[in-house]
Coordinates of C-alpha atoms in Angstrom, one line a residue:
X1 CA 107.1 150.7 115.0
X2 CA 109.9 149.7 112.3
X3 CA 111.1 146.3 112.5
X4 CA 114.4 145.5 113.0
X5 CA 116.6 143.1 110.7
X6 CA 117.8 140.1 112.9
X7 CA 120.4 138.0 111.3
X8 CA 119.2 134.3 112.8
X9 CA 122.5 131.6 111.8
X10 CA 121.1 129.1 109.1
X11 CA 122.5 125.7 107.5
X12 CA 125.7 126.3 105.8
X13 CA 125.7 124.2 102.5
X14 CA 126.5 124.8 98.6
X15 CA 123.6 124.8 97.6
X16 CA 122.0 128.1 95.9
X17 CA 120.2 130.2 98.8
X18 CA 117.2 128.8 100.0
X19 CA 114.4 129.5 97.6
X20 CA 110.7 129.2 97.9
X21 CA 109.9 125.6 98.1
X22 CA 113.2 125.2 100.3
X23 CA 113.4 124.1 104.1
X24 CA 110.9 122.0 106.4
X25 CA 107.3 121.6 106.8
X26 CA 106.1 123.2 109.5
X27 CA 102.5 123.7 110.3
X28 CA 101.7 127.3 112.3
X29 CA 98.5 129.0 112.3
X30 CA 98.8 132.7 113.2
X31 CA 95.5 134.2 115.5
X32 CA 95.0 136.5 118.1
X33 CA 96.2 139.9 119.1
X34 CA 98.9 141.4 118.6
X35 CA 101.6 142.1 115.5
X36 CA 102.5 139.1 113.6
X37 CA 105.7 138.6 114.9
X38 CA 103.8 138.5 118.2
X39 CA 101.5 135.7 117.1
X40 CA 104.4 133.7 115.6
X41 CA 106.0 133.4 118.5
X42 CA 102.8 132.1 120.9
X43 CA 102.2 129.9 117.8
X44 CA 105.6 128.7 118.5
X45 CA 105.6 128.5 122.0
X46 CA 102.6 126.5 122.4
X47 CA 103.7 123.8 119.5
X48 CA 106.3 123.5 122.0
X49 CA 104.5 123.2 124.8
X50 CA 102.0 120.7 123.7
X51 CA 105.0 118.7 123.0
X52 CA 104.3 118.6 118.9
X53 CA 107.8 120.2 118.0
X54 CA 109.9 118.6 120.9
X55 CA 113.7 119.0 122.3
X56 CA 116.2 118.9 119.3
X57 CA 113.6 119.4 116.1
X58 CA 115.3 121.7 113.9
X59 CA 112.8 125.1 112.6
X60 CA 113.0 125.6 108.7
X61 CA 115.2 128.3 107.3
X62 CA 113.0 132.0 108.5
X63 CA 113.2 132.8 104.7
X64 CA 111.0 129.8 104.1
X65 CA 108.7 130.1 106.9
X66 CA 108.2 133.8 106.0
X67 CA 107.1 132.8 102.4
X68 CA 105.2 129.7 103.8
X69 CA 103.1 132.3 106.3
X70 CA 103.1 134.5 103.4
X71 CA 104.8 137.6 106.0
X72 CA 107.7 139.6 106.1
X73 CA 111.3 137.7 106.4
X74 CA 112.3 140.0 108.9
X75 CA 109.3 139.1 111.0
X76 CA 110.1 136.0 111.3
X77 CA 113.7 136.4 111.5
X78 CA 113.4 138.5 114.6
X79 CA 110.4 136.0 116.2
X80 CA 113.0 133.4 116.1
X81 CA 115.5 135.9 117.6
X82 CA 113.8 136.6 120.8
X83 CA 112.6 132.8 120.9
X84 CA 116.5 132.1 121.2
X85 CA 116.5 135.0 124.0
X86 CA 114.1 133.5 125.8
X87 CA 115.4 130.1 126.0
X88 CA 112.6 128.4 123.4
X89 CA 114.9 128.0 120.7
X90 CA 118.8 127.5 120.1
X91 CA 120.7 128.5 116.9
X92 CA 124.3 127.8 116.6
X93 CA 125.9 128.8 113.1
X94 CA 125.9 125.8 110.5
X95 CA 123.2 124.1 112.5
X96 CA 120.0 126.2 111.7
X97 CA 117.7 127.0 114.4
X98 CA 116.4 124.7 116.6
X99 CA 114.0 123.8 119.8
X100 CA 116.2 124.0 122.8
X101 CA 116.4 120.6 124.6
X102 CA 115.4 122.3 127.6
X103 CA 112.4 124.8 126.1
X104 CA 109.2 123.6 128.4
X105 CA 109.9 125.2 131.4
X106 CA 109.8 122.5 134.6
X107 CA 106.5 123.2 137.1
X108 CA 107.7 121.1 140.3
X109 CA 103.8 121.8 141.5
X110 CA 102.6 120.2 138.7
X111 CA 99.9 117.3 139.8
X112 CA 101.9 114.0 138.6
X113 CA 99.8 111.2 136.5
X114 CA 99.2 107.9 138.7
X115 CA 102.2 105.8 138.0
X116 CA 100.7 102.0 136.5
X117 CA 101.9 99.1 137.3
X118 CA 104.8 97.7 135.8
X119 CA 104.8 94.3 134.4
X120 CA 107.9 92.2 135.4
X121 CA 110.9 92.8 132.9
X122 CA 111.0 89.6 130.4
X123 CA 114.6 88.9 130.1
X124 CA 114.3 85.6 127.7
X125 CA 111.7 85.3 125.6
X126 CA 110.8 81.7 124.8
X127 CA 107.0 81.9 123.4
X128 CA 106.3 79.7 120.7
X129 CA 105.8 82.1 118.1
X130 CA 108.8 83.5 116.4
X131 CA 111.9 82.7 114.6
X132 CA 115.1 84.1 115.5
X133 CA 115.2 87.7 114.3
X134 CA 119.1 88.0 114.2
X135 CA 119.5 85.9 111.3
X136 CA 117.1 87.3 109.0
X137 CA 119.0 87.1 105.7
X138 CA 119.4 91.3 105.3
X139 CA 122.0 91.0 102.4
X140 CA 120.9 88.1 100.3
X141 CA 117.3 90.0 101.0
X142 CA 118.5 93.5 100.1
X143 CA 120.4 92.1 96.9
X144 CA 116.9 90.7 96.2
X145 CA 114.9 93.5 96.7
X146 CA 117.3 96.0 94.4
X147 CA 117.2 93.1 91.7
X148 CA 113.6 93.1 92.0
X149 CA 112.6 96.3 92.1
X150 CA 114.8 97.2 88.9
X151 CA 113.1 94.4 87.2
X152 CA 109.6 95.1 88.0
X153 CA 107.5 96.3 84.9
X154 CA 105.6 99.5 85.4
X155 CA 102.4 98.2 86.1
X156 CA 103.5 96.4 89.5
X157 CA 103.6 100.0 91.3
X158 CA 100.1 100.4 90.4
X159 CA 97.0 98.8 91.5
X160 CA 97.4 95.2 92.9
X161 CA 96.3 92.5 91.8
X162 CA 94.0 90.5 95.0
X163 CA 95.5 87.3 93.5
X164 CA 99.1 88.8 94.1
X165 CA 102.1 89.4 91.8
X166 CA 102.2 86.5 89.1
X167 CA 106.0 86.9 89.6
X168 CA 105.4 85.5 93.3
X169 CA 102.8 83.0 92.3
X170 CA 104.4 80.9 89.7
X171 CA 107.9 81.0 91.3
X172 CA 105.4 79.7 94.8
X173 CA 104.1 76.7 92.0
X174 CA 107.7 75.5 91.3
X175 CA 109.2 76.1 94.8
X176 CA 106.2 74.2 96.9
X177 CA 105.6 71.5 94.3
X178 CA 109.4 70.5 94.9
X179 CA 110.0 71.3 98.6
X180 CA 106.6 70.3 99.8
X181 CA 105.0 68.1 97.1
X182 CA 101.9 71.0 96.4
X183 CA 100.0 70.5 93.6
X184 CA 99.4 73.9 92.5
X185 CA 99.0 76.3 89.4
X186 CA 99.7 80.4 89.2
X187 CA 96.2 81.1 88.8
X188 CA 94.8 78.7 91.9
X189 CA 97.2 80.5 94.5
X190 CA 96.1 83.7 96.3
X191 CA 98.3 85.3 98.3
X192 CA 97.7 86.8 101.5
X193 CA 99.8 88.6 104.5
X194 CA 99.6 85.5 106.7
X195 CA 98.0 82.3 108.2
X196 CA 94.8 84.6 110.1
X197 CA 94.8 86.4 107.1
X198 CA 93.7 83.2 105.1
X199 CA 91.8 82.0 108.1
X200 CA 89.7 84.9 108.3
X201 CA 89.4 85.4 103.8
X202 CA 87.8 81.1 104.9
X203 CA 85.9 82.0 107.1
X204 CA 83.8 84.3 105.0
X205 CA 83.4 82.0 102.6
X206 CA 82.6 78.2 104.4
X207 CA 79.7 77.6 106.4
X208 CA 78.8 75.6 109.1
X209 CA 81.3 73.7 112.0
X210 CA 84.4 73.1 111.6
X211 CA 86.3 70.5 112.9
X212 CA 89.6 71.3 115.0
X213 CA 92.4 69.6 117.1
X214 CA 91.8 69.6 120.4
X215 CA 95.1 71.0 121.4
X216 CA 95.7 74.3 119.1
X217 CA 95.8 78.1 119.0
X218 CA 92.6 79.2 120.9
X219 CA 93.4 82.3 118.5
X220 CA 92.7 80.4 115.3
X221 CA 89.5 79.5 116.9
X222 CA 88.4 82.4 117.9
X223 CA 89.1 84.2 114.4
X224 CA 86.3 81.0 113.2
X225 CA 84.0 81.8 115.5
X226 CA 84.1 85.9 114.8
X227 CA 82.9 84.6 111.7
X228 CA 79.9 82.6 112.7
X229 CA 81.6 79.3 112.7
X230 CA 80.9 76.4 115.5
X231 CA 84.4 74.6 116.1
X232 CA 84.3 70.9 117.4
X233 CA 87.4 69.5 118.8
X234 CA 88.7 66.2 117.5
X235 CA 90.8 64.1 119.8
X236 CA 94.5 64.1 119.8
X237 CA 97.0 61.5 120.3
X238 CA 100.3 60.2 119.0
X239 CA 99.3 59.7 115.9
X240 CA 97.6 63.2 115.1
X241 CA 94.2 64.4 115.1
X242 CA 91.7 61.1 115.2
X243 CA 90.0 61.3 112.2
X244 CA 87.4 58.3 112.7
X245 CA 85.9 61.1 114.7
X246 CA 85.2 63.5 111.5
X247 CA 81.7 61.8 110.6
X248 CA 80.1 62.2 114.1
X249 CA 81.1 65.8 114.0
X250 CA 78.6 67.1 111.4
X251 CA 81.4 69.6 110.2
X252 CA 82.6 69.8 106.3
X253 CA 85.5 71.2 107.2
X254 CA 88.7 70.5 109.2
X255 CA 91.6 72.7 110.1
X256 CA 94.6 70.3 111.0
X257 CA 98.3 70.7 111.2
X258 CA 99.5 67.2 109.4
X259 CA 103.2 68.4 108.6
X260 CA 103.7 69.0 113.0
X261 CA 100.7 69.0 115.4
X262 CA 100.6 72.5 116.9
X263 CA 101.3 72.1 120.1
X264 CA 101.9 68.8 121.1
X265 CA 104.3 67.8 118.1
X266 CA 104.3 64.6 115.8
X267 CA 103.0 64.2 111.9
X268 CA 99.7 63.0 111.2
X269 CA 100.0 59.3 110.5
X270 CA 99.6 58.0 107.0
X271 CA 96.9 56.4 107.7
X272 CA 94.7 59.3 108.7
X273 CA 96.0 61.5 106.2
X274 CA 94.9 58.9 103.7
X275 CA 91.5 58.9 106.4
X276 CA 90.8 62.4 105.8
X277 CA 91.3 62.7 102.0
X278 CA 88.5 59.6 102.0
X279 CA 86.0 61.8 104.5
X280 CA 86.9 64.9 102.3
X281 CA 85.4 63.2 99.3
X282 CA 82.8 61.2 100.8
X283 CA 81.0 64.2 103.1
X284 CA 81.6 66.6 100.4
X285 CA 84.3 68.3 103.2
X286 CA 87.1 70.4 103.1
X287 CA 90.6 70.2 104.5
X288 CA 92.1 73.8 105.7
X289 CA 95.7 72.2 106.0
X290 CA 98.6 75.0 108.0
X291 CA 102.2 74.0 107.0
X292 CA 103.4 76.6 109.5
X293 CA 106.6 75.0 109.5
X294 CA 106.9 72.2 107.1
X295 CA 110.4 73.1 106.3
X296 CA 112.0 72.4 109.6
X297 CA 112.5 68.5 110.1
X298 CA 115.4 67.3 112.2
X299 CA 115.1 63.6 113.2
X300 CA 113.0 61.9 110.2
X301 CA 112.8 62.9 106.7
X302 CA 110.4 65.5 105.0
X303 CA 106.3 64.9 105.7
X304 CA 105.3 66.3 102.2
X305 CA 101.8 68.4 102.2
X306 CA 98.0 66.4 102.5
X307 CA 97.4 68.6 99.2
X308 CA 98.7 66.4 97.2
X309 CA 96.6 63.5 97.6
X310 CA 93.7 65.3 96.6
X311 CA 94.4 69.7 95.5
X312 CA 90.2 69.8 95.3
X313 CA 89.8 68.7 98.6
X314 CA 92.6 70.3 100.3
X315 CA 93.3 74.6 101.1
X316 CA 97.1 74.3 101.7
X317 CA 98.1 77.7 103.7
X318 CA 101.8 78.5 104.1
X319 CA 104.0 81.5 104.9
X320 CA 107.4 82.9 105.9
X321 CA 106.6 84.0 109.2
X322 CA 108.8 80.8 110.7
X323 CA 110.8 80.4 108.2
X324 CA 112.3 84.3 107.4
X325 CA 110.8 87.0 110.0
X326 CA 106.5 87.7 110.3
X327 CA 107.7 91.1 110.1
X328 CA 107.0 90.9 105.8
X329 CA 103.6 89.7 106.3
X330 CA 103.3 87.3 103.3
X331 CA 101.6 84.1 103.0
X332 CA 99.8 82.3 100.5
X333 CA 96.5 80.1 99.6
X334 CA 96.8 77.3 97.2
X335 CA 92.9 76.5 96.4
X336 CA 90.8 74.1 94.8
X337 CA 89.7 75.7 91.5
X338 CA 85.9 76.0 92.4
X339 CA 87.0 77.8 95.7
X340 CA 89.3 80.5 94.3
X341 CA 86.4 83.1 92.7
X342 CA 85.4 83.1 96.3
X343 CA 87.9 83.6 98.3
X344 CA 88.9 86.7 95.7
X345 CA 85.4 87.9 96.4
X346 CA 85.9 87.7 99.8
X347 CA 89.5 89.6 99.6
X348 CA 88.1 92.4 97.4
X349 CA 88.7 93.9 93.9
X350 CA 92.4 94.8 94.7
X351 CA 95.4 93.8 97.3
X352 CA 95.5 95.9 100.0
X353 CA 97.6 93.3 102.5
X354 CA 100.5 92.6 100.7
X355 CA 103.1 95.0 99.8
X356 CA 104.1 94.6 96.2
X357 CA 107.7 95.4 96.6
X358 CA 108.0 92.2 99.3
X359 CA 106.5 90.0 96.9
X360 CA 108.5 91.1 94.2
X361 CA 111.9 90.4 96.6
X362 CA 110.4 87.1 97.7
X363 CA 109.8 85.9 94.4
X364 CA 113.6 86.5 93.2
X365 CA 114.9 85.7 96.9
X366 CA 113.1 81.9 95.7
X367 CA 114.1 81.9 92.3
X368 CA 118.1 82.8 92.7
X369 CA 118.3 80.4 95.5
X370 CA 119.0 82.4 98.8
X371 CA 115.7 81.1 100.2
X372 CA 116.9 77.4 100.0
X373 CA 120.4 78.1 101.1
X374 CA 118.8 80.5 104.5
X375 CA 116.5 77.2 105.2
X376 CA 119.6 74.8 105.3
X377 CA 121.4 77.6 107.4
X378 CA 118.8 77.9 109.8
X379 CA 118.0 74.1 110.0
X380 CA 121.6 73.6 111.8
X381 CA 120.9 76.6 113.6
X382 CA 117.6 75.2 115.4
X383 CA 119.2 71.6 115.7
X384 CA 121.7 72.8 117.9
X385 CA 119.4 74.8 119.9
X386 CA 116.7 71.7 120.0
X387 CA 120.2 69.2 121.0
X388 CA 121.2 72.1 124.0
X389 CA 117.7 72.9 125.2
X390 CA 117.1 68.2 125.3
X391 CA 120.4 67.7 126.7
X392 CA 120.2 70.5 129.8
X393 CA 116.4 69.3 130.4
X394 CA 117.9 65.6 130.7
X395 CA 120.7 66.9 132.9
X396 CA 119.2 69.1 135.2
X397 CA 115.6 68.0 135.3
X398 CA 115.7 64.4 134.0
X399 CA 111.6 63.9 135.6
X400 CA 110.6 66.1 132.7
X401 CA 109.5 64.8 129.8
X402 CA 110.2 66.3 126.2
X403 CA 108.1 66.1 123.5
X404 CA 107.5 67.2 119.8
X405 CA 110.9 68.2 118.8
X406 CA 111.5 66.1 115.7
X407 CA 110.5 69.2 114.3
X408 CA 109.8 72.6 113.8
X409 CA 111.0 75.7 116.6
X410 CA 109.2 74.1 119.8
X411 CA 108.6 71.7 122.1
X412 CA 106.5 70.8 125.1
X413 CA 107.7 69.7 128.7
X414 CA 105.1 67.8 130.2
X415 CA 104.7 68.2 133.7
X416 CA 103.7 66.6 137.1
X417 CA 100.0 67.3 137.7
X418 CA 98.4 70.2 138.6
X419 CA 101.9 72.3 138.7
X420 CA 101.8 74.1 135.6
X421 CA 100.2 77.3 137.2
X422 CA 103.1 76.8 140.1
X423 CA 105.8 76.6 137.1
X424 CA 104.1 79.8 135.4
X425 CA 104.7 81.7 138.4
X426 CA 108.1 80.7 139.3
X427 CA 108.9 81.4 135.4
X428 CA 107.7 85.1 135.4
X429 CA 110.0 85.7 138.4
X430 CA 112.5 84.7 136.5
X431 CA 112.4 87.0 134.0
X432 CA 110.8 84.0 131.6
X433 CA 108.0 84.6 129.2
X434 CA 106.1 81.2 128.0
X435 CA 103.3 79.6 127.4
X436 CA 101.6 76.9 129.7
X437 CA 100.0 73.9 127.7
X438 CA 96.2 74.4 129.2
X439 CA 95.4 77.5 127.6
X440 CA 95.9 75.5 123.7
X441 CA 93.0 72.9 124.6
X442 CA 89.3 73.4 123.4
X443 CA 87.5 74.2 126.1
X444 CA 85.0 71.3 124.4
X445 CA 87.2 68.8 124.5
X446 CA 86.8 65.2 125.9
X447 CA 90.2 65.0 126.3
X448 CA 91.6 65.1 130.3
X449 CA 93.2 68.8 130.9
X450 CA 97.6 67.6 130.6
X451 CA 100.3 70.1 132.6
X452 CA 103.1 71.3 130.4
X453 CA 104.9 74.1 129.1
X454 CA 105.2 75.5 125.4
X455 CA 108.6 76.0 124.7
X456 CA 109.9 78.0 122.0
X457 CA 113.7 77.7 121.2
X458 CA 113.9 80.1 117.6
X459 CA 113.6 83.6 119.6
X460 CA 116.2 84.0 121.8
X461 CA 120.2 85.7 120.2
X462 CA 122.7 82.8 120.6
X463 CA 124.3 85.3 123.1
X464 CA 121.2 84.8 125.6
X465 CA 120.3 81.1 125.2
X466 CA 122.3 79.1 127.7
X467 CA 120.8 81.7 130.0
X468 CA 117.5 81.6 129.3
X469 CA 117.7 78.1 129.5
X470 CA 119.3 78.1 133.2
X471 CA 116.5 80.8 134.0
X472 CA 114.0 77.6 132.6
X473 CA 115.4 75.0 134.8
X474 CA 114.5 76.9 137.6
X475 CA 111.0 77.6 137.0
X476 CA 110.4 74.3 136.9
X477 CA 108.8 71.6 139.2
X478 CA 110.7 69.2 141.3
X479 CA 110.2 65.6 141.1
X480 CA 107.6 64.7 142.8
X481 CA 108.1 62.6 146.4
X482 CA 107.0 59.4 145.3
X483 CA 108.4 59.3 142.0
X484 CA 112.2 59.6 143.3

């Protein structure tokens, strides 16, 4: 039987007619009985069905797909004719041809999956883990990024380099010896796509216990332990981590958060800090030292980094996942010389964590400035979040204590005992999602189990906070009978 020339609409545009290598991918295979136009159109059919070309995709040009299938154009000019008959596909002229947004045919005796359960909406989001993603910088950042990129030597689009970009590295070795008092040189900082990241490069590399706060991120943990490591919790109070405690321990290494314990807030006292250098260098031990979020002081002055008391002693770990967005995954290792060949070792013989284009754009967003003028911006921002969230709490729930927010993008409301599960609950119903203050304590520790709740005030838009807040003063307890 002769086939029959079908002219199917196509894409109007000025360009030349649609040659060879024109049009879109489209992956078919032809099998079965039948003619070829026959095959082409189950092929097509059950793409559609399965659900791999869905409503709305637009087909490629039937020239294209004819040479593609190496077959006649008519062929597939006429399978994509009676596909539009049919209902399968649509084709309008100046739109090409296209799946028809209603192509799989509805079966109402169709068995229906088991519907899950569905979690309660969050309508305010005030974990403690992320800044507020509104005000990521996306101009300065851009203008970055198309500086950077049209700077960039040849070689960065090749293989990287596990140490990271030099660009990044010695503007890191200006911009933390002057903001956070790091000791540091290019060739001793290693950059990585975030705090775990390091944690984990560490923990392939130390051996033995290591010495923790009591109260911190059971995730931190948990990523030392994958790796073999015992941790051993080291009592907290209001003056940091109680490093007396260090030599009983039998670890020779600490993780600690000096700049702004995480959870419970405060800077390690100088004392200790001076305490831990002196156990570093006595015991042979090592100090793993997370500035998550040294740049965010509100109510006393700049805690500069443990690192520079002793850089041989000390693995100083940083990143902008608090301070710009953990969406760029970048962070950063400065290391005592004998530990770096290590830690490289451990990383492997090329960077496969970082992109290089990021680093290139954070190095320039440093260098020109931007980065210092978004940390001022956002400092204000936080403060006046930190003054709302401390003046509603002391207006509406005046029994509840507040603690930790000198600094950083949290703080903890302690509670009455034995209602933080009670406060939980109420906080889910209303739409709340948070953290309770039990789940950060080593399951090890000494110290008596404290009710609270983990507020974080960066994630919220400014358009939702007062809300979220009133939605917070609900959830929690009531003063208790005897205390009123």
């Amino acid at each position: 039987m002769a086939e029959t020339w079908v002219n199917v609409p196509e894409p109007q545009t000025a360009e030349a007619e649609p040659g060879p290598a024109a049009g879109t991918d489209l992956h078919l295979e032809l099998s079965g009985e039948g003619s070829l136009r026959s095959q082409l159109m189950h092929a097509l059919r059950e793409a559609i069905r399965s659900g791999r070309l869905t409503p709305g995709t637009r087909l490629p040009p039937y020239r294209s797909l004819a040479h593609d299938l190496g077959i006649a154009r008519n062929t597939v000019a006429d399978a994509y004719a009676e596909l539009v008959e049919e209902g399968w596909l649509s084709s309008r002229q100046g739109s090409g041809t296209q799946v028809a947004q209603r192509a799989t045919p509805f079966h109402p005796h169709q068995a229906r999956r088991p519907q899950r359960r569905t979690r309660r909406r969050i309508l305010h989001d005030l974990m403690p883990s992320s800044p507020d993603a509104a005000a990521f910088p996306r101009a300065a950042w851009l203008t970055s990024a198309r500086r950077a990129i049209a700077a960039a030597p040849n070689d960065a689009f090749g293989v990287g380099d596990p140490r990271g970009r030099a660009e990044l590295r010695e503007t890191l070795t200006e911009y933390l010896a002057r903001a956070r008092g790091v000791r540091a040189d290019p060739d001793r900082i290693v950059l990585c796509s975030g705090f775990a990241h390091a944690l984990r490069l560490l923990g392939g590399v130390l051996k033995g216990a290591v010495a923790v706060e009591s109260y911190g991120l059971d995730f931190h943990r948990s990523l030392l332990e994958s790796e073999g490591m015992r941790t051993v919790p080291l009592t907290v109070d209001s003056h940091g981590a109680r490093i007396d405690e260090l030599p009983g321990t039998g670890a020779k290494a600490v993780l600690l958060t000096p700049a702004h314990q995480f959870p419970t807030g405060g800077p390690l006292h100088p004392e200790r800090r001076a305490a831990v250098i002196d156990w570093a260098r006595s015991f042979g031990g090592l100090l793993v030292e997370d500035d998550y979020d040294g740049e965010f002081r509100y109510d006393r002055q700049p805690v500069g980094a443990v690192q520079g008391l002793d850089p041989d002693r000390v693995v100083y770990i940083g990143s902008i996942s608090k301070s710009l967005s953990p969406a760029l995954r970048l962070g950063w290792m400065v290391l005592p010389g004998w530990l770096v060949d290590d830690v490289l070792a451990a990383k492997g013989p090329r960077e496969m964590w970082s992109g290089v284009v990021d680093q290139l754009t954070l190095a320039d967003f440093i260098a020109c400035g931007a980065y210092d003028r978004h940390l001022r911006r956002m400092r204000q921002h936080y403060r006046r979040r930190r003054d709302l969230l401390a003046s509603t709490l002391a207006e509406r729930a005046p029994h509840i204590r507040v603690s930790g927010i000198a600094a950083g993008l949290h703080a903890v409301l302690e509670l009455p005992g034995n209602t933080e599960e009670a406060a939980l609950r109420a906080a889910r119903r209303q739409g709340l999602a948070l953290d309770g203050l039990r789940p950060y304590r080593h399951p090890d520790s000494t110290m008596p189990p404290r009710d609270g709740l983990v507020i974080g005030y960066g994630t919220p838009p400014d358009h939702a906070f007062a809300a979220a807040l009133d939605a917070l003063c609900l959830a929690l307890p009531d003063q208790p009978q005897g205390d009123r």
